CSV table of C-alpha atoms and ligand atoms in Angstrom, one decimal:
chain,number,residue,atom,x,y,z
A,34,MET,CA,136.6,66.1,104.4
A,35,LYS,CA,136.2,62.7,106.1
A,36,ILE,CA,137.3,62.5,109.7
A,37,GLY,CA,137.5,59.4,111.9
A,38,MET,CA,137.1,60.1,115.6
A,39,LEU,CA,137.6,57.9,118.7
A,40,THR,CA,138.1,58.1,122.4
A,41,SER,CA,140.6,55.6,123.9
A,42,GLY,CA,141.7,54.5,127.4
A,43,GLY,CA,140.1,55.5,130.7
A,44,ASP,CA,137.2,57.9,130.4
A,45,CYS,CA,136.7,61.1,132.2
A,46,GLN,CA,134.0,63.8,132.5
A,47,SER,CA,134.8,65.9,129.4
A,48,PRO,CA,135.5,63.9,126.2
A,49,ASN,CA,132.1,64.8,124.9
A,50,ALA,CA,132.8,68.5,125.5
A,51,ALA,CA,136.0,68.1,123.6
A,52,MET,CA,134.4,66.2,120.6
A,53,ARG,CA,131.7,68.8,120.5
A,54,GLY,CA,134.4,71.5,120.3
A,55,VAL,CA,136.1,69.7,117.4
A,56,ALA,CA,132.9,68.9,115.5
A,57,LYS,CA,131.2,72.3,115.9
A,58,THR,CA,134.3,74.1,114.7
A,59,LEU,CA,134.6,71.8,111.7
A,60,TYR,CA,131.0,72.1,110.7
A,61,ASN,CA,131.1,75.8,111.2
A,62,ASN,CA,134.2,76.3,109.0
A,63,SER,CA,133.6,73.8,106.2
A,64,ASN,CA,130.6,72.8,104.2
A,65,ASP,CA,132.1,69.4,103.5
A,66,VAL,CA,132.6,67.4,106.7
A,67,GLU,CA,131.7,63.8,107.4
A,68,ILE,CA,132.6,62.4,110.9
A,69,TYR,CA,132.9,58.7,111.4
A,70,GLY,CA,132.8,57.9,115.1
A,71,PHE,CA,134.6,54.6,116.0
A,72,LEU,CA,132.9,52.8,118.8
A,73,ASP,CA,134.8,51.7,122.0
A,74,GLY,CA,138.2,53.2,121.2
A,75,TYR,CA,140.7,51.7,118.8
A,76,LYS,CA,138.7,48.5,118.9
A,77,GLY,CA,136.1,50.1,116.7
A,78,MET,CA,138.7,51.1,114.2
A,79,ILE,CA,140.2,47.6,114.2
A,80,THR,CA,136.8,46.0,113.6
A,81,LYS,CA,135.4,48.7,111.4
A,82,ASN,CA,132.6,49.3,114.0
A,83,TYR,CA,131.6,52.9,113.4
A,84,LYS,CA,128.7,55.3,113.3
A,85,LEU,CA,128.4,58.0,110.6
A,86,MET,CA,127.8,61.0,112.9
A,87,LYS,CA,125.2,63.7,112.3
A,88,GLU,CA,125.7,67.3,113.3
A,89,GLU,CA,123.0,67.0,115.9
A,90,ASP,CA,124.9,64.1,117.6
A,91,PHE,CA,127.3,66.7,118.9
A,92,SER,CA,124.5,68.9,120.4
A,93,GLY,CA,123.5,68.7,124.0
A,94,ILE,CA,126.6,66.8,125.1
A,95,LEU,CA,128.6,69.6,126.6
A,96,THR,CA,127.6,68.6,130.1
A,97,GLU,CA,127.4,64.9,129.6
A,98,GLY,CA,130.2,63.0,131.3
A,99,GLY,CA,131.9,60.0,129.8
A,100,THR,CA,132.0,59.5,126.0
A,101,ILE,CA,129.2,59.1,123.5
A,102,LEU,CA,131.5,56.9,121.4
A,103,GLY,CA,132.4,54.5,124.2
A,104,THR,CA,136.0,53.7,125.1
A,105,SER,CA,138.3,50.8,125.9
A,106,ARG,CA,141.9,50.1,126.5
A,107,THR,CA,144.0,48.6,123.7
A,108,PRO,CA,147.3,48.2,125.5
A,109,PHE,CA,150.2,49.2,123.3
A,110,LYS,CA,152.4,46.4,124.5
A,111,TYR,CA,150.0,44.0,122.7
A,112,ILE,CA,149.4,46.1,119.6
A,113,ASN,CA,151.4,43.7,117.4
A,114,GLU,CA,149.6,40.7,118.8
A,115,PRO,CA,146.4,39.6,117.0
A,116,ASP,CA,143.0,40.4,118.7
A,117,GLU,CA,140.7,37.7,120.1
A,118,GLU,CA,139.3,37.1,116.6
A,119,GLY,CA,142.9,36.7,115.2
A,120,ARG,CA,142.9,40.1,113.5
A,121,ASP,CA,146.1,42.1,113.0
A,122,LYS,CA,145.2,45.2,114.9
A,123,VAL,CA,147.5,47.7,113.2
A,124,ALA,CA,146.6,46.4,109.7
A,125,GLY,CA,142.9,46.4,110.6
A,126,MET,CA,143.1,50.1,111.6
A,127,ILE,CA,145.0,51.1,108.5
A,128,LYS,CA,142.5,49.2,106.3
A,129,THR,CA,139.5,50.9,108.0
A,130,TYR,CA,141.1,54.3,107.5
A,131,LYS,CA,141.7,53.5,103.8
A,132,ASP,CA,138.4,51.9,103.2
A,133,LEU,CA,136.5,54.9,104.6
A,134,LYS,CA,138.9,57.2,102.6
A,135,LEU,CA,139.5,59.2,105.7
A,136,ASP,CA,141.5,62.4,105.6
A,137,CYS,CA,142.4,62.4,109.3
A,138,LEU,CA,141.9,60.4,112.5
A,139,VAL,CA,141.1,62.4,115.6
A,140,MET,CA,142.1,60.6,118.8
A,141,LEU,CA,141.2,61.7,122.4
A,142,GLY,CA,143.3,59.7,124.8
A,143,GLY,CA,146.0,59.5,127.5
A,144,ASN,CA,149.5,58.2,127.6
A,145,GLY,CA,149.1,54.7,126.3
A,146,SER,CA,146.7,55.7,123.6
A,147,HIS,CA,149.3,58.2,122.3
A,148,LYS,CA,151.8,55.4,121.6
A,149,THR,CA,149.3,53.9,119.2
A,150,ALA,CA,148.4,57.3,117.7
A,151,ALA,CA,152.1,57.9,117.1
A,152,LEU,CA,152.5,54.5,115.5
A,153,LEU,CA,149.6,55.1,113.1
A,154,SER,CA,151.1,58.5,112.2
A,155,GLN,CA,154.4,56.8,111.5
A,156,LYS,CA,152.5,54.3,109.2
A,157,GLY,CA,151.3,57.2,107.1
A,158,LEU,CA,147.9,58.0,108.6
A,159,ASN,CA,147.0,61.7,109.3
A,160,VAL,CA,146.5,61.9,113.0
A,161,VAL,CA,145.5,64.7,115.3
A,162,THR,CA,145.1,64.1,119.1
A,163,LEU,CA,143.7,65.7,122.1
A,164,PRO,CA,145.1,65.1,125.7
A,165,LYS,CA,142.5,63.4,127.8
A,166,THR,CA,143.2,62.1,131.3
A,167,ILE,CA,142.3,62.7,134.9
A,168,ASP,CA,146.0,61.9,135.7
A,169,ASN,CA,147.4,65.0,133.9
A,170,ASP,CA,150.5,63.0,133.1
A,171,ILE,CA,150.7,63.5,129.4
A,172,GLU,CA,154.1,64.8,128.3
A,173,GLY,CA,154.2,68.1,126.5
A,174,THR,CA,151.0,69.7,127.9
A,175,GLU,CA,150.6,71.6,131.1
A,176,MET,CA,147.0,70.4,131.4
A,177,SER,CA,144.8,67.7,130.0
A,178,PHE,CA,141.0,67.8,130.0
A,179,GLY,CA,139.4,65.6,132.7
A,180,PHE,CA,142.0,66.7,135.3
A,181,GLN,CA,140.1,69.6,136.7
A,182,SER,CA,136.8,67.7,137.1
A,183,ALA,CA,138.6,64.9,138.8
A,184,ILE,CA,140.3,67.4,141.2
A,185,ASP,CA,136.8,68.6,142.1
A,186,VAL,CA,135.5,65.1,142.9
A,187,ALA,CA,138.6,64.1,144.9
A,188,THR,CA,138.5,67.4,146.8
A,189,ARG,CA,134.9,66.9,147.6
A,190,THR,CA,135.7,63.5,149.1
A,191,ILE,CA,138.5,64.9,151.2
A,192,ASP,CA,136.1,67.7,152.3
A,193,GLU,CA,133.4,65.2,153.3
A,194,ILE,CA,135.9,63.0,155.2
A,195,HIS,CA,137.1,66.0,157.1
A,196,THR,CA,133.8,66.4,159.0
A,197,THR,CA,133.5,62.8,160.2
A,198,ALA,CA,137.3,62.6,160.9
A,199,ALA,CA,137.0,65.7,163.1
A,200,SER,CA,133.9,64.4,164.9
A,201,HIS,CA,135.5,61.0,165.7
A,202,SER,CA,139.1,62.3,166.2
A,203,ARG,CA,140.3,59.8,163.6
A,204,VAL,CA,143.1,59.3,161.1
A,205,PHE,CA,141.8,58.8,157.5
A,206,ILE,CA,143.6,57.8,154.3
A,207,VAL,CA,141.8,59.0,151.2
A,208,GLU,CA,143.2,57.0,148.2
A,209,ILE,CA,143.2,59.1,145.1
A,210,MET,CA,143.6,57.8,141.5
A,211,GLY,CA,147.1,57.9,139.9
A,212,HIS,CA,149.2,54.8,139.6
A,213,LYS,CA,152.3,56.5,138.2
A,214,THR,CA,152.0,60.1,139.0
A,215,GLY,CA,150.7,62.2,141.9
A,216,TRP,CA,149.2,65.3,140.1
A,217,LEU,CA,145.6,64.5,141.1
A,218,THR,CA,146.6,63.7,144.7
A,219,LEU,CA,148.7,66.8,145.0
A,220,HIS,CA,146.1,69.2,143.7
A,221,SER,CA,143.1,67.7,145.5
A,222,GLY,CA,145.2,67.2,148.7
A,223,ILE,CA,146.0,70.9,148.7
A,224,ALA,CA,142.5,71.9,147.7
A,225,GLY,CA,141.0,69.7,150.4
A,226,GLY,CA,143.4,70.7,153.1
A,227,ALA,CA,145.0,67.3,153.6
A,228,ASP,CA,147.7,67.1,156.3
A,229,ILE,CA,149.8,64.5,154.6
A,230,ILE,CA,150.1,64.0,150.8
A,231,LEU,CA,151.8,60.9,149.5
A,232,ILE,CA,152.6,60.6,145.8
A,233,PRO,CA,154.5,58.0,143.7
A,234,GLU,CA,157.3,60.5,142.9
A,235,ILE,CA,158.2,61.0,146.6
A,236,PRO,CA,158.6,57.7,148.5
A,237,TYR,CA,157.1,58.0,152.0
A,238,ASN,CA,158.6,57.1,155.3
A,239,VAL,CA,156.2,55.4,157.6
A,240,ASP,CA,157.8,56.9,160.8
A,241,GLU,CA,157.5,60.3,159.2
A,242,VAL,CA,153.8,59.8,158.6
A,243,LEU,CA,153.4,58.7,162.2
A,244,ASN,CA,155.5,61.7,163.5
A,245,THR,CA,153.2,64.1,161.6
A,246,ILE,CA,150.1,62.5,163.2
A,247,ARG,CA,151.7,62.7,166.7
A,248,LYS,CA,152.8,66.2,166.1
A,249,ARG,CA,149.3,67.2,165.2
A,250,GLU,CA,148.0,65.5,168.3
A,251,LYS,CA,150.4,67.4,170.5
A,252,GLN,CA,149.1,70.6,168.9
A,253,GLY,CA,145.6,69.6,169.9
A,254,LYS,CA,144.5,68.5,166.4
A,255,LYS,CA,142.8,65.2,167.0
A,256,PHE,CA,142.3,64.1,163.4
A,257,THR,CA,144.6,63.7,160.4
A,258,ILE,CA,143.8,63.4,156.7
A,259,ILE,CA,146.2,61.6,154.5
A,260,ALA,CA,145.7,62.0,150.7
A,261,MET,CA,147.5,59.1,149.2
A,262,ALA,CA,148.0,58.3,145.5
A,263,GLU,CA,147.1,54.8,144.5
A,264,GLY,CA,150.7,54.4,143.3
A,265,ALA,CA,152.4,55.9,146.4
A,266,ILE,CA,155.3,53.8,147.6
A,267,SER,CA,157.2,53.5,150.8
A,268,ASP,CA,160.9,54.4,150.9
A,269,GLU,CA,161.7,50.8,151.8
A,270,ASP,CA,159.8,49.5,148.8
A,271,ALA,CA,161.4,52.1,146.6
A,272,LYS,CA,164.8,50.7,147.3
A,273,LEU,CA,163.8,47.3,145.8
A,274,SER,CA,164.4,46.4,142.2
A,275,LYS,CA,161.3,46.0,140.0
A,276,LYS,CA,161.6,42.3,140.2
A,277,GLU,CA,162.0,42.3,144.0
A,278,LEU,CA,159.0,44.6,144.4
A,279,LYS,CA,156.9,42.4,142.2
A,280,GLU,CA,157.7,39.4,144.4
A,281,LYS,CA,157.1,41.3,147.6
A,282,ARG,CA,153.7,42.6,146.4
A,283,LYS,CA,152.7,39.0,145.6
A,284,THR,CA,152.8,38.4,149.4
A,285,TYR,CA,150.5,41.3,150.2
A,286,THR,CA,146.9,40.6,151.0
A,287,PHE,CA,145.9,44.3,150.9
A,288,PRO,CA,143.5,45.4,148.2
A,289,SER,CA,145.5,48.7,147.8
A,290,VAL,CA,148.3,50.9,149.1
A,291,ALA,CA,146.0,52.7,151.5
A,292,TYR,CA,145.2,49.5,153.3
A,293,GLN,CA,148.9,48.6,153.4
A,294,LEU,CA,149.8,51.9,155.0
A,295,SER,CA,146.9,51.6,157.4
A,296,ASP,CA,148.1,48.2,158.4
A,297,GLU,CA,151.7,49.5,158.9
A,298,LEU,CA,150.5,52.4,161.1
A,299,GLN,CA,148.4,50.0,163.2
A,300,LYS,CA,151.3,47.5,163.6
A,301,LYS,CA,153.9,50.1,164.3
A,302,ALA,CA,152.0,52.3,166.8
A,303,GLY,CA,148.6,50.9,167.3
A,304,GLN,CA,147.3,53.8,165.2
A,305,GLU,CA,143.7,53.2,164.2
A,306,VAL,CA,143.1,54.3,160.7
A,307,ARG,CA,140.1,54.4,158.3
A,308,VAL,CA,140.4,54.2,154.6
A,309,THR,CA,138.2,55.8,151.9
A,310,ILE,CA,138.6,55.1,148.2
A,311,PRO,CA,136.5,57.3,145.9
A,312,GLY,CA,137.8,55.2,142.9
A,313,HIS,CA,136.0,55.6,139.6
A,314,VAL,CA,133.7,58.3,141.0
A,315,GLN,CA,136.7,60.5,140.2
A,316,ARG,CA,136.1,59.9,136.5
A,317,GLY,CA,132.3,60.2,136.7
A,318,GLY,CA,129.6,62.7,136.6
A,319,ILE,CA,129.4,66.0,134.8
A,320,PRO,CA,132.5,68.0,133.9
A,321,SER,CA,133.3,71.1,136.0
A,322,ALA,CA,132.9,74.5,134.4
A,323,SER,CA,136.6,75.0,134.0
A,324,ASP,CA,137.0,71.5,132.5
A,325,ARG,CA,134.3,72.2,130.0
A,326,ILE,CA,136.0,75.4,128.9
A,327,LEU,CA,139.4,73.6,128.6
A,328,ALA,CA,138.0,70.6,126.7
A,329,THR,CA,136.0,72.9,124.3
A,330,ARG,CA,139.1,75.1,123.6
A,331,ILE,CA,141.3,72.0,123.0
A,332,GLY,CA,138.6,70.8,120.6
A,333,VAL,CA,138.6,74.1,118.7
A,334,GLU,CA,142.4,74.0,118.4
A,335,ALA,CA,142.3,70.4,117.2
A,336,ALA,CA,139.8,71.3,114.5
A,337,GLY,CA,142.1,74.2,113.5
A,338,LEU,CA,145.0,71.7,113.0
A,339,ILE,CA,142.7,69.5,110.9
A,340,LEU,CA,141.5,72.4,108.8
A,341,ARG,CA,145.1,73.5,108.2
A,342,LYS,CA,146.1,69.9,107.5
A,343,ASP,CA,148.7,70.2,110.2
A,344,TYR,CA,148.8,66.5,111.1
A,345,GLY,CA,150.9,64.3,113.4
A,346,ASN,CA,150.4,66.6,116.4
A,347,MET,CA,148.7,66.7,119.8
A,348,VAL,CA,147.1,70.0,120.9
A,349,CYS,CA,148.9,71.1,124.0
A,350,ILE,CA,149.2,73.9,126.5
A,351,LYS,CA,152.6,75.4,126.9
A,352,ASP,CA,153.4,78.4,129.0
A,353,GLY,CA,149.7,78.9,129.5
A,354,LYS,CA,149.0,79.1,125.7
A,355,PHE,CA,147.5,76.7,123.3
A,356,SER,CA,150.0,75.1,121.0
A,357,LYS,CA,150.8,71.8,119.3
A,358,ILE,CA,153.5,69.1,119.9
A,359,PRO,CA,154.6,66.3,117.5
A,360,LEU,CA,153.2,62.9,118.5
A,361,GLU,CA,156.6,61.3,118.6
A,362,GLU,CA,157.6,63.8,121.4
A,363,VAL,CA,154.5,62.8,123.4
A,364,ALA,CA,154.4,59.0,122.9
A,365,GLY,CA,156.1,56.7,125.5
A,366,LYS,CA,156.8,59.5,128.0
A,367,THR,CA,155.1,60.3,131.3
A,368,LYS,CA,155.0,63.7,132.9
A,369,MET,CA,155.9,63.1,136.5
A,370,VAL,CA,155.6,65.6,139.4
A,371,ASN,CA,159.1,67.0,139.6
A,372,VAL,CA,160.3,67.1,143.3
A,373,ASP,CA,161.3,70.7,142.7
A,374,ASN,CA,157.7,71.5,141.6
A,375,GLU,CA,156.6,74.7,143.3
A,376,LEU,CA,153.4,73.1,144.5
A,377,ILE,CA,155.6,70.7,146.5
A,378,ARG,CA,157.6,73.6,148.0
A,379,GLN,CA,154.4,75.6,148.8
A,380,ALA,CA,152.7,72.5,150.3
A,381,GLU,CA,155.7,71.9,152.6
A,382,SER,CA,155.9,75.6,153.5
A,383,LEU,CA,152.3,75.3,154.6
A,384,GLY,CA,153.2,72.5,156.9
A,385,ILE,CA,151.8,69.7,154.8
A,386,SER,CA,154.0,66.6,155.1
A,387,LEU,CA,154.9,64.8,151.9
A,388,GLY,CA,156.0,61.8,154.0
A,389,ARG,CA,159.7,62.4,153.4
A,390,LYS,CA,162.2,62.4,156.3
A,391,ALA,CA,163.0,65.9,157.4
B,98,F6P,O1,144.2,56.6,133.5
B,98,F6P,C1,143.2,57.1,134.3
B,98,F6P,C2,142.9,56.1,135.5
B,98,F6P,O2,141.7,56.6,136.1
B,98,F6P,C3,144.1,56.1,136.5
B,98,F6P,O3,144.1,57.2,137.4
B,98,F6P,C4,143.7,54.8,137.2
B,98,F6P,O4,144.8,54.3,137.9
B,98,F6P,C5,143.2,53.9,136.1
B,98,F6P,O5,142.8,54.8,135.1
B,98,F6P,C6,142.1,53.0,136.4
B,98,F6P,O6,141.9,52.2,135.3
B,98,F6P,P1,140.6,51.3,135.0
B,98,F6P,O7,139.5,52.2,134.8
B,98,F6P,O8,141.0,50.5,133.8
B,98,F6P,O9,140.4,50.5,136.2
């Protein structure tokens, strides 16, 4: 059995744990396994840049963050455009698959990477995928690996900001990763005891943010922590069309949304604010214990699909149980935080402001 394997898109702490899960299960259940690791994502498959893996390559990597295969982004919107060397990307990947006589391609990736995986599957390649992203926004699965480790990092940042915010009686915005969805901000915001949580799915009202700060002051609470997703948007901006918003953003001089909100709070009410952005730290370091378990289990399930020749699927978690979902049902969709999500209800019951007008 010849398997191609690659990691695509933004990395996280647990792809190695997941690949180890796949490989160990395959080696353990078949005497005839060859794994070809494509280097740096789909790029390695396009350019036929691979490494024939040995069983021992998958040992000792459970706790190693990042990916031993390397990764890169191959945006789907340019998939039909030639690469920098003039190569046809899709034809290149199909050729590599055929030249190596692969039985299956295993892809670990997030939203964008699943579009390419679904395309390759449509083109006749046998593909099995694993949901990898700190954003937890892949359609069809309740949880992706990477998410839990990132929650821990973001939570630790909020924890650490708490002490200095309290000492100085300051307002802090901690900007958390997530351009399109607010899962990471919501979870780490609740775990870190943020007072205000701003996510892309719920446009925030600046006055409401200010009211919450003032209300806390009146209660004798001299500091406020705002957990803000990097894709959070004000209710004013949310009213604009895509084109209008793009134009408006061209006039901004702020490096990110946290600085924009900080500026608005300063201008509106003279509110002094500090901004902290943990950035890629959220994807770095060793995977948390629960993330290692999840990644390993997803890896085992992916190997099961390969051994049963049950191709064209992503391993997923549905109603708390491991399952599979066809790639065409995953590709091109984003799992947003539903405003009726019970976490939102519980956060607001707790007195956390989501920035929306009461
Ligand atoms: O998709 C994961 C993610 O970390 C997002 O949360 C973030 O917006 C983006 O990747 C950052 O991308 P890059 O690593 O390419 O800067």
